[in-house]
Structures are given as structure tokens and as C-alpha cells.
Amino acid sequence: MTRAGIVGATGYAGAELVRILAGHPDIELSVLTSRQFAGVRFDKVYPSMTGSVDLVCEDFSADLVCDRADIIFLALPHKLPMAVAPQLLKKNKRVIDLSADFRFNDASIYESAYQPHSARDLLKDTVYGLSEIYSDAIRTANLIGNPGCYPTSVLLPLIPLIKEGYLDLKSIIADSKSGVSGAGRSLSITSHFCEVNESFKAYKAAEHRHNPEMDMVLSREAGQAVAVTFVPHLVPMTRGMLTTIYATLAAPWKLQDIGDCYSHTYAGKPFVRLCPDGRMPDTLHVRGTNYCDIGFKIDERSNRLIVLSAIDNLVKGAAGQAVQNMNIMLGLDETAGLLSIPFPI
Amino acid sequence: MTRAGIVGATGYAGAELVRILAGHPDIELSVLTSRQFAGVRFDKVYPSMTGSVDLVCEDFSADLVCDRADIIFLALPHKLPMAVAPQLLKKNKRVIDLSADFRFNDASIYESAYQPHSARDLLKDTVYGLSEIYSDAIRTANLIGNPGCYPTSVLLPLIPLIKEGYLDLKSIIADSKSGVSGAGRSLSITSHFCEVNESFKAYKAAEHRHNPEMDMVLSREAGQAVAVTFVPHLVPMTRGMLTTIYATLAAPWKLQDIGDCYSHTYAGKPFVRLCPDGRMPDTLHVRGTNYCDIGFKIDERSNRLIVLSAIDNLVKGAAGQAVQNMNIMLGLDETAGLLSIPFPI
Amino acid sequence: MTRAGIVGATGYAGAELVRILAGHPDIELSVLTSRQFAGVRFDKVYPSMTGSVDLVCEDFSADLVCDRADIIFLALPHKLPMAVAPQLLKKNKRVIDLSADFRFNDASIYESAYQPHSARDLLKDTVYGLSEIYSDAIRTANLIGNPGCYPTSVLLPLIPLIKEGYLDLKSIIADSKSGVSGAGRSLSITSHFCEVNESFKAYKAAEHRHNPEMDMVLSREAGQAVAVTFVPHLVPMTRGMLTTIYATLAAPWKLQDIGDCYSHTYAGKPFVRLCPDGRMPDTLHVRGTNYCDIGFKIDERSNRLIVLSAIDNLVKGAAGQAVQNMNIMLGLDETAGLLSIPFPI
Amino acid sequence: MTRAGIVGATGYAGAELVRILAGHPDIELSVLTSRQFAGVRFDKVYPSMTGSVDLVCEDFSADLVCDRADIIFLALPHKLPMAVAPQLLKKNKRVIDLSADFRFNDASIYESAYQPHSARDLLKDTVYGLSEIYSDAIRTANLIGNPGCYPTSVLLPLIPLIKEGYLDLKSIIADSKSGVSGAGRSLSITSHFCEVNESFKAYKAAEHRHNPEMDMVLSREAGQAVAVTFVPHLVPMTRGMLTTIYATLAAPWKLQDIGDCYSHTYAGKPFVRLCPDGRMPDTLHVRGTNYCDIGFKIDERSNRLIVLSAIDNLVKGAAGQAVQNMNIMLGLDETAGLLSIPFPI
């Protein structure tokens, strides 16, 4: 059994990691840290876990975590992982970071969106953990920058089309809608029940930090600069993310062409589900799962492709993909611990 | 006091008309019809109204309604109003129809989206009731086709820009999100609580019947064919509609230019509120009101304008705008009965 | 026009006062204070109010408020009003306090539930503002302790029955369910969207501070000690409170007897609506209104009465009742400003 | 591998059975029937299951189901199972019925709450499937009447106390609150999104059909007639049920006594979790699980015990308990297939 540790276990992404790893057949969940809840049983913070998880949260120290775990997940706000990861890597631990700190190979992009980077030397070797696309690099990586939830929902549907030249690269728009858990467990008026319930709104239109992240990956895949127009919105529900992508087709491609492109790219990729003709992805269908559902349609009058993707922002958009990456790194079945049967509603 | 009647008073749009007209200072709400609830007190169907409305629903007959009312609202599913309206007009009543039946001057567009039209001769004189834009024609109209909720949320932000040539007309995309009340009170699995709650999805992408409606109006205003790519989505909340519009600017216009365009178009139009810089429209801010809030942003990398609009789909998107049109038709203050102070949450 | 001021205008109860008073025909809303938002326009905190309220929040000072207002609402957390009210009363202002500070004539009860009271001398003259019951005393009061939301929902259905001896006083249980707005706008994990959504739970069972408040009033009305067993619960919705009361009948009374008791007590009281037989109160039917809906049923096998009441916790449970009290104090129609037509949904 | 079949697989309880049985390590899910969806793939009705369940729904026939399955779950509306079960039992199948048809040994109670019973002879041998309490009888039963959701939430906390004489039997009140999924997938205005959302109400107070069911079981356990006053309420959420029980203690028992009673009754019962002092059950903590969380408090002034229980109405209240019963019947570990790690939120 590989021992896994979670640094920052009591945020929503951390807690979702606890859920998945506690049920993982090949993993021993061995250490949880939490600054806010050090000394407190994890199941006191998340009482649903009573009877499932009996660990006590501990204060982080690199020694503690390295002693107790073979592979380490960082579920911390950005800026903290860049201080923590180097200590863990030095002790030959493998690290999967769920923040933005190690998603960019180019420090300048990170720094323009976030703040100065204190571990720039690690960036050249970090691997962007979009599991379906970069599994080869993930397999041998020691440090994974786990993708953001929005980029995951945008990149999985776009990369196959972009690589094969189906799209006018200047035309890409991503209109995303996220459940409130994406904002985390930290208190904020924007997650206060009465301000979110019965409310729908956009935020950070064309200035969200996940925009440079998706642009970076798409530009790499396209071999030229891609600048997506990206607008995220907040949906009054706990989990789920739907992204509606609009892009002009580079030629009058048909539904069949698009379908073929997805089918061959994602053949043998169990977590990408293509919706049969006519059905549209729905966040309810992926709630609590690691699936990314993809559907599409062509507006023939404008030769514009509409692609929809649905994920659970906490699973495929965070903890689930992180575990999928761990599975790949450890040579386990990619789906290990990630295939519990979905709820019907 | 002008006497107003509502045909189809127990659907959600009808009931919202009841709410507004029952509180209108210049109107006597005089007759309500309902097929399903004929003979039943209205406040038994909507108990919130107990003490406010003491009318009994009646079976529709043209004689009954024309005897009792001077102006008549039709809140029926499309196809029924085209049979009813001619009878009412013949008796010199003024009619405001909330369905699609009288929104199109060109029967062929209607017929390709809906079904054969049995009152084609009325179409040349019907007026599209987008209050802020067509008030002159509304003033003297006898038959108003009250706009659909989605078109209202798309047209109010687009028309000023299109009329003044700010946009590349081939580039327009409208990504709309609606609360569930837009689907009405008729039972359907798509409005069944457990199928909607914690769910977010698109439906009828690029094939919704409101698409030809918005195209028709925009084409008229632009003086050339406009084909919007339109994708509606369903939000797990009762009321509210947010539309995110994407369009390439015809030149590198600045925020100030766009703001000026809106300011002068909507000066003196009390129901359009421009969001101050940085704030984004939120359906919660217009819940229960007749406002349309508009905000915007430019993605400078792509020279693409992002415009957001928020309305209450049952008010500005249906009953509120219908009453606003009535006010204009009757020479009342446009805001009469429509300015109750909004709820903070 | 009487000038009204609100101290603490940006909490939920304060903002609801703003909504009601801004639309009140006989009142000029003249001053708003807020510690957190001093210097900020009120409609920036609550953008729904844009176009309706153009006041700027100010820092509280007794001089400022007394200069600008004739009657003053305190919408502050308990403990603050006991410091503020004496300053205002000294200047001959009339004060309606929405906190618990002036609900108790007996300081010792207050102090055992809250903390030491620094304005004990005022308590003998404060009037408990349960409008339907204590209107005579309210009329001439200078200081009103506006009832808590839970007590309002418990007392309105219980007092008539208790006064007329219908109930076994030892048998009374109140099981209340409140929307989340009752917890206010202050940030707390218990109002964090993802912790409340899809959650239902009790809290402070048999130890909520509103328990001694309802006991005090019931004991006074009964002429003997009454100790209600009270358990509040949290419902994943914004507004609304439903209370289910259980009490053994003192004799085998029939539905008709109970109905008669309510009918004669609440005859001429426009805000109490008795549900016709068979219908049960629903928070949706009172949302945004000052109504208290009451329904009841007898479990004949146990001779136990079940009474249900529904209010909007922010209106009849807070701001609406405060304005109702103001109307009574000023000799206005009790319903002035409080009768906007309710929403159907 | 035991083969399991589900008759009525596309209702919510049926679909939840599919979820659990498809993931059960010792079961092959072998046949699904559905009248409405015969011939349709199950994952077309519940697209979340795509990739997990590839069965096609079939029209029911006793031969078909008996050929294909060893143990059969009936997830049908009451009245249908009494026609179906005899055919299956005749072929020596073991049957677990989720409706009310086989919950009563005394046909007259059933008939006064439902309708005439056409399989009365089976009632003497049917076993009430409250797993923790009747496991001995369940082990050897051929026909299980799986408990209703409300009775499960009421009986698990009450039976231990009643058996040991802690309660005044005339004093018991159960105030239950259920998520909307309890009303099933059949269309009804009472499950229509806009009528439920932001609404909280009671229904069928003191006349719900689950009342005689809980009374029957409690009377049996008490050895004398028990008549609970039972009021169910509807919560605007999908899953979850919380019951608040009030009962006068037969003597001034202390918290410790009650805790001891529960501890020894439920020792070794993995699905009953006693909340540590001070914490209260929350439906969010049992969402998607087979747990029943129990908490309690004493209102010492009235010597009244308050017990709270939380279950997921579709799991411990329906499909989960049915599978637990199957596990017991088949001699499997009681928890097989039922212990996936709960979600943190």
C-alpha cells in the first residue's frame, strides 16, 4: 500500500481528496494536515465521515508529512505550495499540487496573474496534470500542477479540435458556470447563502486567473498564441460546472467530423463520456463523479460550433483528477478508487 | 379606472399579471379566466393572494371578457391567442398577447418556428412590444405581441449597439440562463424538482424558438440579416434570467464609447439600469422587478465586447413589460404599478 | 411626513426596513447608519435598490440621527441598542429596537439569556411590540422591543388559545423551521452556502435565546408559568419561517372551537390570515409579506392540537412588524406601506 | 454471484437500488423492469449511469423476472406489489417489497389506510424489514415489507427507549421533514420546482399513511397501543429526512441514561451513528449513505426528551435498507455494497 498524505485537508478540495483516498483500494491515507483544525479529528469537521475516517488533523511540518507519506497532495491556497513543495521534493517525495503554483512552466505568466514565484527553478520540470492529455509526462513526473476546474472543463473539449485544426483560433469563447463549492470553504460574502441563493451572475469576466492557464495550454497545443474569451458565472448549487464553448469552424465541418475527432481522441479514456446525439451534458449527471461529459452542436447559419462540457468541479475539476494523476504516476489502473456508481439524482 | 382582464390567469405569467394589476393605481382588475380552474377562487390557486385578490376564475368566452374589460391580456400558450384575439379586436378591445402569436409581422417566420397561423391578416398591424424601443408604435397599437423573455434580455443590450454600428454583425453570440419559472406551471419532468435542483444544463442549443424572434428584430434594426447564435440554459432557481452576449467590435471601441451609447439610448428610460463600472448584473438584483440591468466589459486581446443583462423573466420578461406596454397604450406614466421597492435579498 | 432613521441599515433586517420605509406613503426615510459601510451609498451594498434609494450610509452618532429623524429604528445586534437607545430617548425620540435588548421587562430573564443589561431603568416602560396583541400599549410607547422572529411565529397562534384556556399549559411544544436569512449577513460557516444547501438540521434545541422570550409572554398571558419546549431548525431557503405547535387540549375541543377562538381574536387584524380547512400554511405564501398564516388540525386519538404558522422572518418576524408598530405609534393605518401584492411564486 | 432483479427500476427508489446493486461486490444486477421505459436503456433515463449500467428496461412478466433473478426487489407504487409478489414467491424467489403492501401483518390496518388487500394470506409471514431491529426474522424471510422512510426515521430512535420503558407512551410526537425525492418521480404540482423551491410546509398532518405503520410497530414493541402524533413537512432539497421526536420521560432520566440505552442497543450496528454530545444530526451528513444519525437532548424544565434522527430517505429510508435486508437474507456482511465513503458536502 502506498501511503498518501494531504496537506490542507479541511478545505473542500482537501476533504474531497480524503473521501476518494479513504475509499481507494491501493492507498493508505496516512496523514492529514490543517492549520485551522490541527488537533481536531477530521470527522468532527466533516461529520459525514464518522465511521469512515478516524484521522486527526495535524499541524504541517515537512518532516512529519515526509515520514508518514510516500505521495503528497497539496490542497492549499496558491502561494503556500511554492514554499512547501521544494521541501517535500528534496526528500524524494512525489507531489501533486492542486493550486496554480505549478501549473505554469513559464514563471512570467504565473507572476502576471498571481504574484512573484519563489520556486521558479521547479517550473521547468513540473507537469500539467490534465490526465487524458498528458498521461505520458504524468507517469514519470515528481511534481504535478493539477489543473484548475475551469481549464479542465475548457481544455478537454477544445484540445482535440485544436490539435486537428478544426477551429478558427481567434474565435474561441468559453462561457462557464460553476457551483459555489468552487469558491472554497473560506468565509466570504460571495458564498453567503442568502447572497447566492436565487442569484445568477458573472464574475471576473475576461479577467479570471484561469484564463491565462487555459490560454497557455491551448497555445502550446496549437503551436501559436490562443486567447480565449472566458467568462465564469456562479450557479446557486453546491457542485458542478458547465462550460459552453463557441468557436467558428475552420471549414464547414459536420457533426460527424467533430464526433469522430472526439471519439478517436478519447477512445479508451474512461472518464470522458460523449453524449449521444441530441442529449446535452448536465451537471447533475456528473455530480460526485470524475467524468467529463461532452456534447456538441453546429449552428449552421454561422458555421459556429457549440460544445458543452460538464464536470464536478471538486472531482474532475480538483480532487478526482488529482487521484487519477496519482494512479498514473503509481502505475495503477487509472480508474482505481474513482468509479463508484453515480447517483441517479 | 380602466378595466383590465386576463385570459389564462393561472399560469405563472398570468398570475404575475394578476399581482401587478391588482396593485396598479389606475386599473381595475375585472375578469380572470382559466380553463383548468374555472369556478375556483384565484386565491385558492395562489394562496399568497388571499386578502389581495378576491376574483373567481371563469371559463373564457369572448363576450364575457369584452363585457367586463377594456383592455385584455392573453397569457395563453401559443396557438390559442390567434383564435382568441380576432374576436376581441372585433369588439374594439385592445389586446396584449404574451405568447409568440403576434410577435412576427412575417407569418412565414412564425410558421417555420411554430405552426400554421390562422390570423395572418392581423400580423401586419401587430406591434412588437419591446417597450423602451418601440414606444411610439405601442402608444397607438390595438394588438401588441409582447416579447419573449430571452429576446427581451438579448435585444435591450444589443439594439443600441447595432443601430449605431458598433458590432460585427456576424459575430453575435447570446448565452442565456433562465430560472425554472420560464418553463411555466405545466407539469413536465424538466421542471420536476429533483431533476432541476443541483442541475445546470443547456437545452435547445441553436434551435430555440426565441432565436428567430431575436433575429427578426435585430435584422430590422440593422437593416440586414442578423443571425445570433443562441444557447439557453436552465438555472436551479425560480426567477431570473441572465444573458451573456459576445460580439466582436467593428472597430477598437473603448468602454467609454459603449457606455455613452447606452447612456444616450436609455436616458429617461427608468427600467434600464446601467451597472457602474466593475459591477456585473445579478438576477438577484432584479428579482420581482421590471428592471433590465446591463453591464459590459471589453476583452481587449480579441477586441470582443462582453455584455451582460439581467431581468426577472416573469416581470420584464413577461407580465411587467406587458403592463408597461399597457401604461404606454393608455397614456399613463410608463412606470405606473411597476415601481415597488425591490427586495434587498 | 414623519422622518424615519435606521441605525444599522445594512444588515438584513435593516435593509428590509429600508425597503419598506422607502415605499411607505407617510414616511420620509431620512438617515441610514452603518459602521461597516459608512460613506458608502446604500445601493452599492444592495444594488437591487438602485433607483429606489439614494441615501449614503453614515457613521452613527446620536446627534446626527436625532437631528435627522423623528422616529428611529435600531437594527443592531443585541447589546448595542442598550447603549444607544437612552441617548435617543433623552432627545424625545421614539425608538423601535429590533434586538432583544428591550423585549424583557424583567432584566434578570434578559441577563440569564444574554448578558448584563446597562439600561435596566428603561425596561419597566418598554413595550413588547407584538402588534396584534399589544396595540394599545404600542400606541403610546416611546420604546418598543420588537419581537423575535421565532416568538412572533409561536405567540400569534398560541396567545388566543392560552388566554381562553384551551390548552394544557404543560404540554406545549414548538418545532420551528427558519430560512437562512434569520442568521443575518454576518459571515459564519453556518450560513456558508455549501454547508446549508441540501442540509436540514436542528440547532440550539431547548436552549435558544428566543425560548425565554416566548415563555415570558405566554406566562404573562396565562397568569402562570409556561415553559415551551422549543426546537429551531434551519431550512435551505432564504426567507420564511414555519412553526409547528403541539399542545394537548384542556378538554375535547373541536376544530370549530379553535377556529372560533382565532376568528374572534383576529377579526379586524389584517395581517393574520386563517387558512381555510384543509389548507396548511406555506412559507412561500407569505414570502415578502407581513402576513402570519395560521392553520390547525386536531389529532383526535391523543386530543392533541396541531397548529401551524407561517411568516416571513424578515417581515412579520422583524422589519414588517417594526413598521406595523410604527404605524400604530404614529396613528397611521396599521397596514400603511405593508400591503404590496404578494408574489404568486 | 446472486442475481438480483428490480421491478420498477426507473422510479427514484428503483434507480437508487440500481445504483447500489450495480456496485455491490456479491451481486449481479440481472434484470430491470419498467412499464414507462420498457425497451429503453436504463442509462438513457438516468444518464449519470452511462458507463456504469448497460441494462435495458423490460416489460414486467413474472416468468422473465424469475428466470433471470434469484432475489427480487419490488419498487412499485402500493397496490401493484400485492399482485406481483405471490407469483414470484410461488417460484421460490425471495422478495423485498419497498411499498406498503407487505409491511402490515394485520390486513385491517393496511386496508383502513390504503385499499383492500388481495394477498392477505401472505401477511402472516411477511417480515417488517427494519434491519437493526428485526435481523433475526429477516434472515429467514422470503417476503420483506421494507419500511417506509418516515417510519424508519421514527422507529430507530424510539424502539430502544420504548422497549426499556423510558417514555410516557401517550406523549410521543414525531415532527418529520423530508426532501422532495420522497414524493417520487411521478409528475405532480407538489413536486414542481417553483412550487417547492423557497417553500416549507406541512402536509397530511396527523393523517399520513406512515402513521399507522409506525404505530403498529411501536405498539408491538411496547406491548400496548401507541399512537404517535405525526406531522410530515416538505423541505426544498432533493434528499434527506430529519425527524424531531418529543416525548415525556417516564422518570427524570438523564442524558447519560438515554445515551446508554442507545449505545447498548446499537452496539455492533454499523449504520446507526450516535452523535457525540452537543452535535445534532444533519441530513447533509447522511446524504447518499445508509446511516441513521441520532442525537438527543433533555428539556429539563418539562422532563421532555428531544430526539433527532437523520437519514437519506432514498437510502436508509428505501433502497439502502432494502439492500441491507438482502445482505442479511443472503448471509452476507450486512454492510456489503453500502459503505462507500460519504461526501464531505
mmCIF file of N, CA and C in Angstrom, chain A residues 182-238:
data_model
loop_
_atom_site.group_PDB
_atom_site.id
_atom_site.type_symbol
_atom_site.label_atom_id
_atom_site.label_comp_id
_atom_site.label_asym_id
_atom_site.label_seq_id
_atom_site.Cartn_x
_atom_site.Cartn_y
_atom_site.Cartn_z
ATOM 1 N N GLY A 182 -16.807 25.761 -5.688
ATOM 2 C CA GLY A 182 -15.568 26.205 -6.315
ATOM 3 C C GLY A 182 -14.914 27.361 -5.588
ATOM 4 N N ALA A 183 -15.709 28.099 -4.826
ATOM 5 C CA ALA A 183 -15.155 29.236 -4.081
ATOM 6 C C ALA A 183 -14.550 28.811 -2.748
ATOM 7 N N GLY A 184 -14.652 27.538 -2.419
ATOM 8 C CA GLY A 184 -13.979 27.035 -1.231
ATOM 9 C C GLY A 184 -14.756 27.247 0.043
ATOM 10 N N ARG A 185 -14.116 26.848 1.133
ATOM 11 C CA ARG A 185 -14.771 26.868 2.438
ATOM 12 C C ARG A 185 -14.490 28.155 3.219
ATOM 13 N N SER A 186 -13.589 28.984 2.702
ATOM 14 C CA SER A 186 -13.307 30.245 3.404
ATOM 15 C C SER A 186 -14.529 31.153 3.348
ATOM 16 N N LEU A 187 -14.788 31.798 4.456
ATOM 17 C CA LEU A 187 -15.973 32.651 4.527
ATOM 18 C C LEU A 187 -15.817 33.865 3.625
ATOM 19 N N SER A 188 -16.889 34.192 2.950
ATOM 20 C CA SER A 188 -16.903 35.346 2.050
ATOM 21 C C SER A 188 -18.350 35.693 1.767
ATOM 22 N N ILE A 189 -18.600 36.981 1.607
ATOM 23 C CA ILE A 189 -19.976 37.379 1.319
ATOM 24 C C ILE A 189 -20.444 36.746 0.007
ATOM 25 N N THR A 190 -19.528 36.464 -0.885
ATOM 26 C CA THR A 190 -19.931 35.885 -2.169
ATOM 27 C C THR A 190 -20.309 34.414 -2.066
ATOM 28 N N SER A 191 -20.064 33.794 -0.922
ATOM 29 C CA SER A 191 -20.543 32.419 -0.704
ATOM 30 C C SER A 191 -21.581 32.360 0.410
ATOM 31 N N HIS A 192 -22.018 33.520 0.872
ATOM 32 C CA HIS A 192 -23.007 33.597 1.943
ATOM 33 C C HIS A 192 -24.358 33.168 1.356
ATOM 34 N N PHE A 193 -25.029 32.262 2.043
ATOM 35 C CA PHE A 193 -26.202 31.622 1.438
ATOM 36 C C PHE A 193 -27.167 32.597 0.780
ATOM 37 N N CYS A 194 -27.576 33.617 1.521
ATOM 38 C CA CYS A 194 -28.642 34.489 1.010
ATOM 39 C C CYS A 194 -28.195 35.378 -0.139
ATOM 40 N N GLU A 195 -26.898 35.485 -0.355
ATOM 41 C CA GLU A 195 -26.401 36.293 -1.469
ATOM 42 C C GLU A 195 -26.248 35.442 -2.735
ATOM 43 N N VAL A 196 -26.260 34.152 -2.592
ATOM 44 C CA VAL A 196 -26.025 33.241 -3.720
ATOM 45 C C VAL A 196 -27.317 32.564 -4.150
ATOM 46 N N ASN A 197 -28.120 32.195 -3.177
ATOM 47 C CA ASN A 197 -29.379 31.515 -3.445
ATOM 48 C C ASN A 197 -30.270 32.412 -4.304
ATOM 49 N N GLU A 198 -30.906 31.808 -5.298
ATOM 50 C CA GLU A 198 -31.788 32.572 -6.198
ATOM 51 C C GLU A 198 -31.042 33.700 -6.905
ATOM 52 N N SER A 199 -29.752 33.519 -7.076
ATOM 53 C CA SER A 199 -28.923 34.504 -7.771
ATOM 54 C C SER A 199 -28.150 33.819 -8.887
ATOM 55 N N PHE A 200 -27.978 34.500 -9.981
ATOM 56 C CA PHE A 200 -27.086 34.026 -11.039
ATOM 57 C C PHE A 200 -26.351 35.237 -11.576
ATOM 58 N N LYS A 201 -25.047 35.119 -11.676
ATOM 59 C CA LYS A 201 -24.260 36.281 -12.117
ATOM 60 C C LYS A 201 -22.917 35.839 -12.693
ATOM 61 N N ALA A 202 -22.334 36.716 -13.481
ATOM 62 C CA ALA A 202 -20.959 36.535 -13.934
ATOM 63 C C ALA A 202 -20.020 37.199 -12.935
ATOM 64 N N TYR A 203 -18.770 36.813 -12.971
ATOM 65 C CA TYR A 203 -17.776 37.499 -12.142
ATOM 66 C C TYR A 203 -16.434 37.420 -12.861
ATOM 67 N N LYS A 204 -15.611 38.390 -12.642
ATOM 68 C CA LYS A 204 -14.271 38.417 -13.243
ATOM 69 C C LYS A 204 -14.299 38.119 -14.738
ATOM 70 N N ALA A 205 -15.274 38.693 -15.418
ATOM 71 C CA ALA A 205 -15.371 38.469 -16.861
ATOM 72 C C ALA A 205 -14.084 38.910 -17.549
ATOM 73 N N ALA A 206 -13.505 38.018 -18.326
ATOM 74 C CA ALA A 206 -12.287 38.306 -19.084
ATOM 75 C C ALA A 206 -11.119 38.731 -18.203
ATOM 76 N N GLU A 207 -11.182 38.420 -16.921
ATOM 77 C CA GLU A 207 -10.014 38.721 -16.080
ATOM 78 C C GLU A 207 -9.814 37.676 -14.996
ATOM 79 N N HIS A 208 -10.349 36.489 -15.194
ATOM 80 C CA HIS A 208 -10.176 35.419 -14.211
ATOM 81 C C HIS A 208 -8.780 34.802 -14.395
ATOM 82 N N ARG A 209 -8.188 34.418 -13.284
ATOM 83 C CA ARG A 209 -6.832 33.848 -13.338
ATOM 84 C C ARG A 209 -6.744 32.520 -14.085
ATOM 85 N N HIS A 210 -7.851 31.872 -14.284
ATOM 86 C CA HIS A 210 -7.797 30.624 -15.043
ATOM 87 C C HIS A 210 -7.697 30.879 -16.544
ATOM 88 N N ASN A 211 -7.885 32.126 -16.947
ATOM 89 C CA ASN A 211 -7.818 32.454 -18.379
ATOM 90 C C ASN A 211 -6.399 32.267 -18.919
ATOM 91 N N PRO A 212 -5.393 32.857 -18.297
ATOM 92 C CA PRO A 212 -4.034 32.598 -18.804
ATOM 93 C C PRO A 212 -3.663 31.115 -18.743
ATOM 94 N N GLU A 213 -4.218 30.393 -17.789
ATOM 95 C CA GLU A 213 -3.890 28.965 -17.703
ATOM 96 C C GLU A 213 -4.401 28.218 -18.940
ATOM 97 N N MET A 214 -5.652 28.474 -19.291
ATOM 98 C CA MET A 214 -6.169 27.767 -20.478
ATOM 99 C C MET A 214 -5.493 28.245 -21.751
ATOM 100 N N ASP A 215 -5.198 29.549 -21.794
ATOM 101 C CA ASP A 215 -4.512 30.066 -22.982
ATOM 102 C C ASP A 215 -3.134 29.418 -23.156
ATOM 103 N N MET A 216 -2.431 29.274 -22.059
ATOM 104 C CA MET A 216 -1.090 28.678 -22.125
ATOM 105 C C MET A 216 -1.148 27.283 -22.729
ATOM 106 N N VAL A 217 -2.089 26.470 -22.235
ATOM 107 C CA VAL A 217 -2.143 25.091 -22.720
ATOM 108 C C VAL A 217 -2.595 25.048 -24.175
ATOM 109 N N LEU A 218 -3.602 25.850 -24.484
ATOM 110 C CA LEU A 218 -4.101 25.828 -25.862
ATOM 111 C C LEU A 218 -3.042 26.340 -26.837
ATOM 112 N N SER A 219 -2.306 27.345 -26.426
ATOM 113 C CA SER A 219 -1.271 27.888 -27.299
ATOM 114 C C SER A 219 -0.208 26.826 -27.568
ATOM 115 N N ARG A 220 0.142 26.109 -26.537
ATOM 116 C CA ARG A 220 1.123 25.037 -26.701
ATOM 117 C C ARG A 220 0.606 23.990 -27.688
ATOM 118 N N GLU A 221 -0.637 23.624 -27.531
ATOM 119 C CA GLU A 221 -1.185 22.575 -28.399
ATOM 120 C C GLU A 221 -1.359 23.072 -29.834
ATOM 121 N N ALA A 222 -1.691 24.358 -29.957
ATOM 122 C CA ALA A 222 -1.948 24.902 -31.289
ATOM 123 C C ALA A 222 -0.663 25.290 -31.998
ATOM 124 N N GLY A 223 0.384 25.445 -31.216
ATOM 125 C CA GLY A 223 1.623 25.917 -31.826
ATOM 126 C C GLY A 223 1.573 27.392 -32.181
ATOM 127 N N GLN A 224 0.637 28.086 -31.648
ATOM 128 C CA GLN A 224 0.548 29.536 -31.844
ATOM 129 C C GLN A 224 -0.311 30.128 -30.730
ATOM 130 N N ALA A 225 -0.262 31.430 -30.590
ATOM 131 C CA ALA A 225 -0.960 32.059 -29.461
ATOM 132 C C ALA A 225 -2.478 31.926 -29.602
ATOM 133 N N VAL A 226 -3.079 31.465 -28.536
ATOM 134 C CA VAL A 226 -4.535 31.389 -28.478
ATOM 135 C C VAL A 226 -4.995 32.219 -27.288
ATOM 136 N N ALA A 227 -5.989 33.052 -27.504
ATOM 137 C CA ALA A 227 -6.517 33.874 -26.406
ATOM 138 C C ALA A 227 -8.028 33.655 -26.333
ATOM 139 N N VAL A 228 -8.426 32.804 -25.421
ATOM 140 C CA VAL A 228 -9.843 32.515 -25.243
ATOM 141 C C VAL A 228 -10.517 33.697 -24.548
ATOM 142 N N THR A 229 -11.710 34.055 -24.989
ATOM 143 C CA THR A 229 -12.522 34.987 -24.203
ATOM 144 C C THR A 229 -13.299 34.150 -23.197
ATOM 145 N N PHE A 230 -13.023 34.387 -21.925
ATOM 146 C CA PHE A 230 -13.526 33.497 -20.872
ATOM 147 C C PHE A 230 -14.325 34.273 -19.840
ATOM 148 N N VAL A 231 -15.583 33.861 -19.633
ATOM 149 C CA VAL A 231 -16.431 34.490 -18.611
ATOM 150 C C VAL A 231 -17.018 33.423 -17.695
ATOM 151 N N PRO A 232 -16.625 33.428 -16.424
ATOM 152 C CA PRO A 232 -17.197 32.488 -15.464
ATOM 153 C C PRO A 232 -18.434 33.073 -14.782
ATOM 154 N N HIS A 233 -19.339 32.191 -14.412
ATOM 155 C CA HIS A 233 -20.587 32.577 -13.732
ATOM 156 C C HIS A 233 -20.788 31.674 -12.514
ATOM 157 N N LEU A 234 -21.600 32.160 -11.589
ATOM 158 C CA LEU A 234 -21.849 31.408 -10.356
ATOM 159 C C LEU A 234 -23.290 30.893 -10.342
ATOM 160 N N VAL A 235 -23.455 29.588 -10.144
ATOM 161 C CA VAL A 235 -24.766 28.934 -10.131
ATOM 162 C C VAL A 235 -25.149 28.591 -8.690
ATOM 163 N N PRO A 236 -26.394 28.839 -8.305
ATOM 164 C CA PRO A 236 -26.794 28.506 -6.928
ATOM 165 C C PRO A 236 -26.973 27.007 -6.712
ATOM 166 N N MET A 237 -25.856 26.297 -6.697
ATOM 167 C CA MET A 237 -25.858 24.867 -6.379
ATOM 168 C C MET A 237 -24.485 24.560 -5.797
ATOM 169 N N THR A 238 -24.336 23.429 -5.161
ATOM 170 C CA THR A 238 -23.084 23.140 -4.472
ATOM 171 C C THR A 238 -21.983 22.695 -5.425
#
